[in-house]
Amino acid sequence: MRALVLSDIHANLDALDAVLASAPEHDTVWDLGDVVGYGANPNEVIERVRDLGKVFVRGNHDRACCGLESLLDFNPIAASAARWTRTTLTSEHIVWLRQLSEGPVLSDGPDVSCVHGSVLDEDQYVMTLRDAWLPLKESQTRITFFGHTHVQGGFASNEEEWFKLEPRYHGGNEPEEYELPLRNGLRYLLNPGAVGQPRDHDWRAAYALYDGDRKTVTFHRVPYDLKMAQQRILRAGLPDRLASRLREGR
Ligand code: ZN
């Protein structure tokens, strides 16, 4: 079975469309949260993703944008985008966001679970091997997909050895992929990266493809209509910084 793994779309319709148009054949889609927040097309993005698969995990922006959580923990730019999103979302889409599950959600793949932050805390940022140690140990499954950091890659361990996994790319403006073979005996925490707002210094939309038969995860980067996404943000009256950071990939 092959699953397209998406995270942190952040209402970036142009990035999502580029990912869906270029994604290899797959049986299902696993979504790791933050479907909305920051970008200018929350309704259109929800329309696209809600029928794609059955596995959805909620993100902190999803909670904030549907009023499940206060904006007190958000920085001023994120809070302003969340307020804009709240008033822009249709009531049907607010209801859809409110029913999303807190992770971990067991996927329809064998021994794979999905979370937004980590298995211990949906809001945890897993950035370093030190952050990854406990979530890797405590996960019920051998493979856990996570998002939230907007950094593609992940971590693996067999208790003796520890690995930080970083896809190697040439960079630039072409699509690229990086295949990771899943080794027996290792436990994995894997982040497909952010579709809609990458923060690993690569502006291209990020996603991953899990192949349970071949025992691989392939990381992908795909260019998208960045200028259009930026224009939509500016036209919507969202903070300028949300447009400029897309080009910087941070
Ligand atoms: Zn996010």
Short mmCIF file of C-alpha atoms and ligand atoms in Angstrom, two decimals:
data_model
loop_
_atom_site.label_atom_id
_atom_site.label_comp_id
_atom_site.label_asym_id
_atom_site.label_seq_id
_atom_site.Cartn_x
_atom_site.Cartn_y
_atom_site.Cartn_z
CA MET A 1 0.00 0.00 0.00
CA ARG A 2 1.13 3.49 -0.82
CA ALA A 3 0.13 6.57 1.17
CA LEU A 4 0.65 10.19 0.30
CA VAL A 5 1.69 11.93 3.53
CA LEU A 6 0.81 15.63 3.80
CA SER A 7 1.32 18.10 6.61
CA ASP A 8 1.09 21.83 7.28
CA ILE A 9 -0.74 22.83 4.13
CA HIS A 10 -1.61 26.13 5.84
CA ALA A 11 -4.28 27.21 3.35
CA ASN A 12 -1.75 27.44 0.52
CA LEU A 13 -3.89 26.31 -2.41
CA ASP A 14 -1.20 26.77 -5.06
CA ALA A 15 1.25 24.55 -3.18
CA LEU A 16 -1.41 21.90 -2.52
CA ASP A 17 -2.47 21.81 -6.17
CA ALA A 18 1.14 21.39 -7.31
CA VAL A 19 1.61 18.50 -4.85
CA LEU A 20 -1.58 16.74 -5.90
CA ALA A 21 -0.79 17.20 -9.60
CA SER A 22 2.71 15.74 -9.30
CA ALA A 23 2.22 13.07 -6.62
CA PRO A 24 2.96 9.48 -7.65
CA GLU A 25 0.11 6.97 -7.62
CA HIS A 26 -1.15 6.20 -4.11
CA ASP A 27 -3.96 4.32 -2.35
CA THR A 28 -4.66 6.78 0.43
CA VAL A 29 -3.72 10.13 1.98
CA TRP A 30 -2.61 10.76 5.57
CA ASP A 31 -2.89 14.36 6.74
CA LEU A 32 -0.90 15.48 9.78
CA GLY A 33 -2.66 18.76 10.51
CA ASP A 34 -2.49 22.54 10.12
CA VAL A 35 -4.65 22.41 7.04
CA VAL A 36 -5.42 26.12 7.59
CA GLY A 37 -3.81 29.22 9.09
CA TYR A 38 -1.32 31.66 7.42
CA GLY A 39 -2.45 31.18 3.80
CA ALA A 40 -5.23 32.86 1.86
CA ASN A 41 -7.40 29.91 0.73
CA PRO A 42 -8.67 28.00 3.79
CA ASN A 43 -12.06 27.11 2.31
CA GLU A 44 -10.69 25.90 -1.01
CA VAL A 45 -7.99 23.85 0.71
CA ILE A 46 -10.49 22.14 3.04
CA GLU A 47 -12.70 21.37 0.03
CA ARG A 48 -9.74 19.65 -1.67
CA VAL A 49 -8.38 17.66 1.26
CA ARG A 50 -11.42 16.48 3.15
CA ASP A 51 -12.31 13.84 0.56
CA LEU A 52 -8.76 12.68 -0.12
CA GLY A 53 -8.39 10.18 2.71
CA LYS A 54 -9.67 9.05 6.09
CA VAL A 55 -6.68 9.77 8.32
CA PHE A 56 -6.61 13.33 9.63
CA VAL A 57 -4.90 14.74 12.70
CA ARG A 58 -5.63 18.24 13.96
CA GLY A 59 -2.94 20.88 14.26
CA ASN A 60 -2.65 23.86 16.60
CA HIS A 61 -3.68 26.26 13.81
CA ASP A 62 -6.71 24.10 12.99
CA ARG A 63 -7.79 24.37 16.65
CA ALA A 64 -7.16 28.12 16.80
CA CYS A 65 -8.93 28.87 13.53
CA CYS A 66 -12.13 27.06 14.52
CA GLY A 67 -12.25 28.61 17.99
CA LEU A 68 -11.26 25.49 19.95
CA GLU A 69 -8.31 27.35 21.41
CA SER A 70 -7.49 30.91 22.38
CA LEU A 71 -4.89 32.86 20.43
CA LEU A 72 -2.88 33.77 23.52
CA ASP A 73 -0.01 31.42 22.68
CA PHE A 74 0.25 32.69 19.11
CA ASN A 75 2.68 35.38 18.00
CA PRO A 76 0.99 38.54 16.65
CA ILE A 77 1.33 37.53 12.98
CA ALA A 78 -0.03 34.02 13.54
CA ALA A 79 -2.86 35.39 15.70
CA SER A 80 -3.81 37.94 13.08
CA ALA A 81 -3.89 35.22 10.39
CA ALA A 82 -5.97 32.95 12.65
CA ARG A 83 -8.49 35.78 13.26
CA TRP A 84 -8.73 36.41 9.50
CA THR A 85 -9.20 32.68 8.89
CA ARG A 86 -11.97 32.42 11.51
CA THR A 87 -13.98 35.11 9.80
CA THR A 88 -13.30 33.72 6.31
CA LEU A 89 -14.16 30.05 6.94
CA THR A 90 -17.66 28.86 6.11
CA SER A 91 -19.61 27.45 9.03
CA GLU A 92 -19.49 24.01 7.40
CA HIS A 93 -15.70 24.13 7.30
CA ILE A 94 -15.52 25.28 10.92
CA VAL A 95 -17.57 22.21 11.86
CA TRP A 96 -15.19 20.01 9.85
CA LEU A 97 -12.14 21.46 11.64
CA ARG A 98 -13.77 20.97 15.04
CA GLN A 99 -14.22 17.24 14.53
CA LEU A 100 -10.56 16.53 13.67
CA SER A 101 -8.83 14.11 16.06
CA GLU A 102 -6.00 14.75 18.43
CA GLY A 103 -3.18 12.34 17.55
CA PRO A 104 -1.86 9.75 17.64
CA VAL A 105 -4.18 8.33 15.00
CA LEU A 106 -3.41 4.82 13.79
CA SER A 107 -3.19 4.87 10.03
CA ASP A 108 -4.62 2.30 7.64
CA GLY A 109 -1.03 1.14 7.02
CA PRO A 110 0.53 -1.57 9.20
CA ASP A 111 2.46 -0.32 12.22
CA VAL A 112 2.20 3.36 11.30
CA SER A 113 0.74 6.20 13.35
CA CYS A 114 0.17 9.86 12.62
CA VAL A 115 0.56 12.85 14.94
CA HIS A 116 0.86 16.62 14.55
CA GLY A 117 3.61 17.37 17.11
CA SER A 118 4.50 14.12 18.87
CA VAL A 119 2.85 11.06 20.43
CA LEU A 120 3.33 12.64 23.86
CA ASP A 121 1.98 16.11 23.12
CA GLU A 122 0.19 17.30 20.00
CA ASP A 123 1.93 20.68 20.32
CA GLN A 124 5.49 19.44 20.88
CA TYR A 125 8.15 20.58 18.40
CA VAL A 126 10.44 17.64 17.62
CA MET A 127 13.51 19.42 16.21
CA THR A 128 16.48 17.51 17.64
CA LEU A 129 17.53 13.95 18.49
CA ARG A 130 17.05 14.89 22.12
CA ASP A 131 13.43 15.90 21.42
CA ALA A 132 12.93 12.70 19.42
CA TRP A 133 14.22 10.26 22.05
CA LEU A 134 11.08 9.85 24.17
CA PRO A 135 8.50 10.06 21.37
CA LEU A 136 10.44 7.39 19.44
CA LYS A 137 10.46 5.12 22.49
CA GLU A 138 6.84 5.75 23.51
CA SER A 139 5.15 5.39 20.12
CA GLN A 140 2.92 2.34 19.84
CA THR A 141 4.06 1.80 16.28
CA ARG A 142 7.42 1.35 14.58
CA ILE A 143 6.81 4.25 12.23
CA THR A 144 5.34 7.58 13.28
CA PHE A 145 4.69 10.43 10.89
CA PHE A 146 4.74 13.90 12.43
CA GLY A 147 4.57 17.52 11.29
CA HIS A 148 4.42 20.88 13.11
CA THR A 149 8.10 21.86 12.64
CA HIS A 150 7.78 22.39 8.86
CA VAL A 151 11.17 20.67 8.47
CA GLN A 152 11.37 17.64 6.20
CA GLY A 153 13.27 14.58 7.43
CA GLY A 154 13.23 12.85 10.78
CA PHE A 155 14.90 10.51 13.20
CA ALA A 156 15.52 6.78 13.63
CA SER A 157 16.86 4.56 16.40
CA ASN A 158 17.37 0.97 17.48
CA GLU A 159 18.15 2.12 21.06
CA GLU A 160 21.91 1.79 20.44
CA GLU A 161 22.31 3.94 17.38
CA TRP A 162 20.58 7.23 16.67
CA PHE A 163 20.17 8.84 13.30
CA LYS A 164 19.04 12.24 12.13
CA LEU A 165 17.54 11.88 8.65
CA GLU A 166 17.89 14.74 6.20
CA PRO A 167 16.95 14.39 2.53
CA ARG A 168 19.77 15.52 0.22
CA TYR A 169 18.78 17.73 -2.67
CA HIS A 170 20.52 19.86 -5.27
CA GLY A 171 18.09 22.72 -4.60
CA GLY A 172 16.84 25.02 -7.32
CA ASN A 173 13.51 25.17 -9.08
CA GLU A 174 12.96 21.61 -10.32
CA PRO A 175 11.05 18.79 -8.61
CA GLU A 176 13.33 16.44 -6.68
CA GLU A 177 12.94 13.31 -4.61
CA TYR A 178 14.98 11.42 -2.03
CA GLU A 179 14.32 7.79 -1.20
CA LEU A 180 14.78 6.44 2.32
CA PRO A 181 14.80 2.63 2.68
CA LEU A 182 13.18 1.59 5.98
CA ARG A 183 15.59 -0.78 7.74
CA ASN A 184 14.38 -3.69 9.87
CA GLY A 185 14.95 -3.18 13.57
CA LEU A 186 14.86 0.62 13.46
CA ARG A 187 12.05 2.80 14.77
CA TYR A 188 11.25 5.92 12.76
CA LEU A 189 9.87 9.41 13.35
CA LEU A 190 9.35 10.94 9.91
CA ASN A 191 8.26 14.40 8.86
CA PRO A 192 7.03 14.88 5.27
CA GLY A 193 7.77 18.63 5.59
CA ALA A 194 5.28 21.43 5.04
CA VAL A 195 3.20 21.60 1.88
CA GLY A 196 2.29 25.23 2.36
CA GLN A 197 5.00 26.97 4.40
CA PRO A 198 8.39 25.16 4.44
CA ARG A 199 10.90 26.31 7.07
CA ASP A 200 13.93 24.30 5.98
CA HIS A 201 15.31 26.96 3.63
CA ASP A 202 13.80 25.34 0.55
CA TRP A 203 10.76 27.18 -0.84
CA ARG A 204 9.42 24.17 -2.77
CA ALA A 205 6.34 22.39 -1.39
CA ALA A 206 7.26 19.30 0.63
CA TYR A 207 5.53 15.94 1.00
CA ALA A 208 6.32 12.23 1.34
CA LEU A 209 5.17 8.94 -0.09
CA TYR A 210 5.10 5.87 2.16
CA ASP A 211 5.36 2.53 0.34
CA GLY A 212 4.58 -0.37 2.68
CA ASP A 213 5.42 -3.08 0.13
CA ARG A 214 8.79 -1.69 -0.92
CA LYS A 215 9.46 -0.54 2.66
CA THR A 216 10.49 2.94 1.63
CA VAL A 217 9.57 6.52 2.33
CA THR A 218 10.31 8.92 -0.50
CA PHE A 219 10.60 12.61 0.31
CA HIS A 220 9.57 15.02 -2.42
CA ARG A 221 9.99 18.72 -3.22
CA VAL A 222 7.91 20.31 -5.91
CA PRO A 223 7.91 23.91 -7.20
CA TYR A 224 4.58 25.73 -7.25
CA ASP A 225 3.17 29.11 -8.29
CA LEU A 226 4.80 31.00 -5.44
CA LYS A 227 3.98 34.47 -6.83
CA MET A 228 0.29 33.60 -6.99
CA ALA A 229 0.27 32.35 -3.40
CA GLN A 230 2.02 35.55 -2.29
CA GLN A 231 -0.39 37.77 -4.21
CA ARG A 232 -3.37 36.05 -2.67
CA ILE A 233 -1.95 36.66 0.83
CA LEU A 234 -1.35 40.35 0.14
CA ARG A 235 -4.73 40.82 -1.54
CA ALA A 236 -6.47 39.22 1.43
CA GLY A 237 -4.87 41.82 3.71
CA LEU A 238 -2.90 39.18 5.63
CA PRO A 239 0.48 40.27 7.11
CA ASP A 240 3.16 40.89 4.41
CA ARG A 241 5.61 38.68 6.25
CA LEU A 242 3.42 35.64 5.47
CA ALA A 243 4.05 36.28 1.78
CA SER A 244 7.80 37.05 1.96
CA ARG A 245 8.67 34.05 4.14
CA LEU A 246 7.36 31.66 1.48
CA ARG A 247 10.18 32.63 -0.88
CA GLU A 248 12.79 32.25 1.89
CA GLY A 249 11.48 28.88 3.01
CA ARG A 250 11.56 29.91 6.65
ZN ZN B 1 2.12 24.29 11.00
#
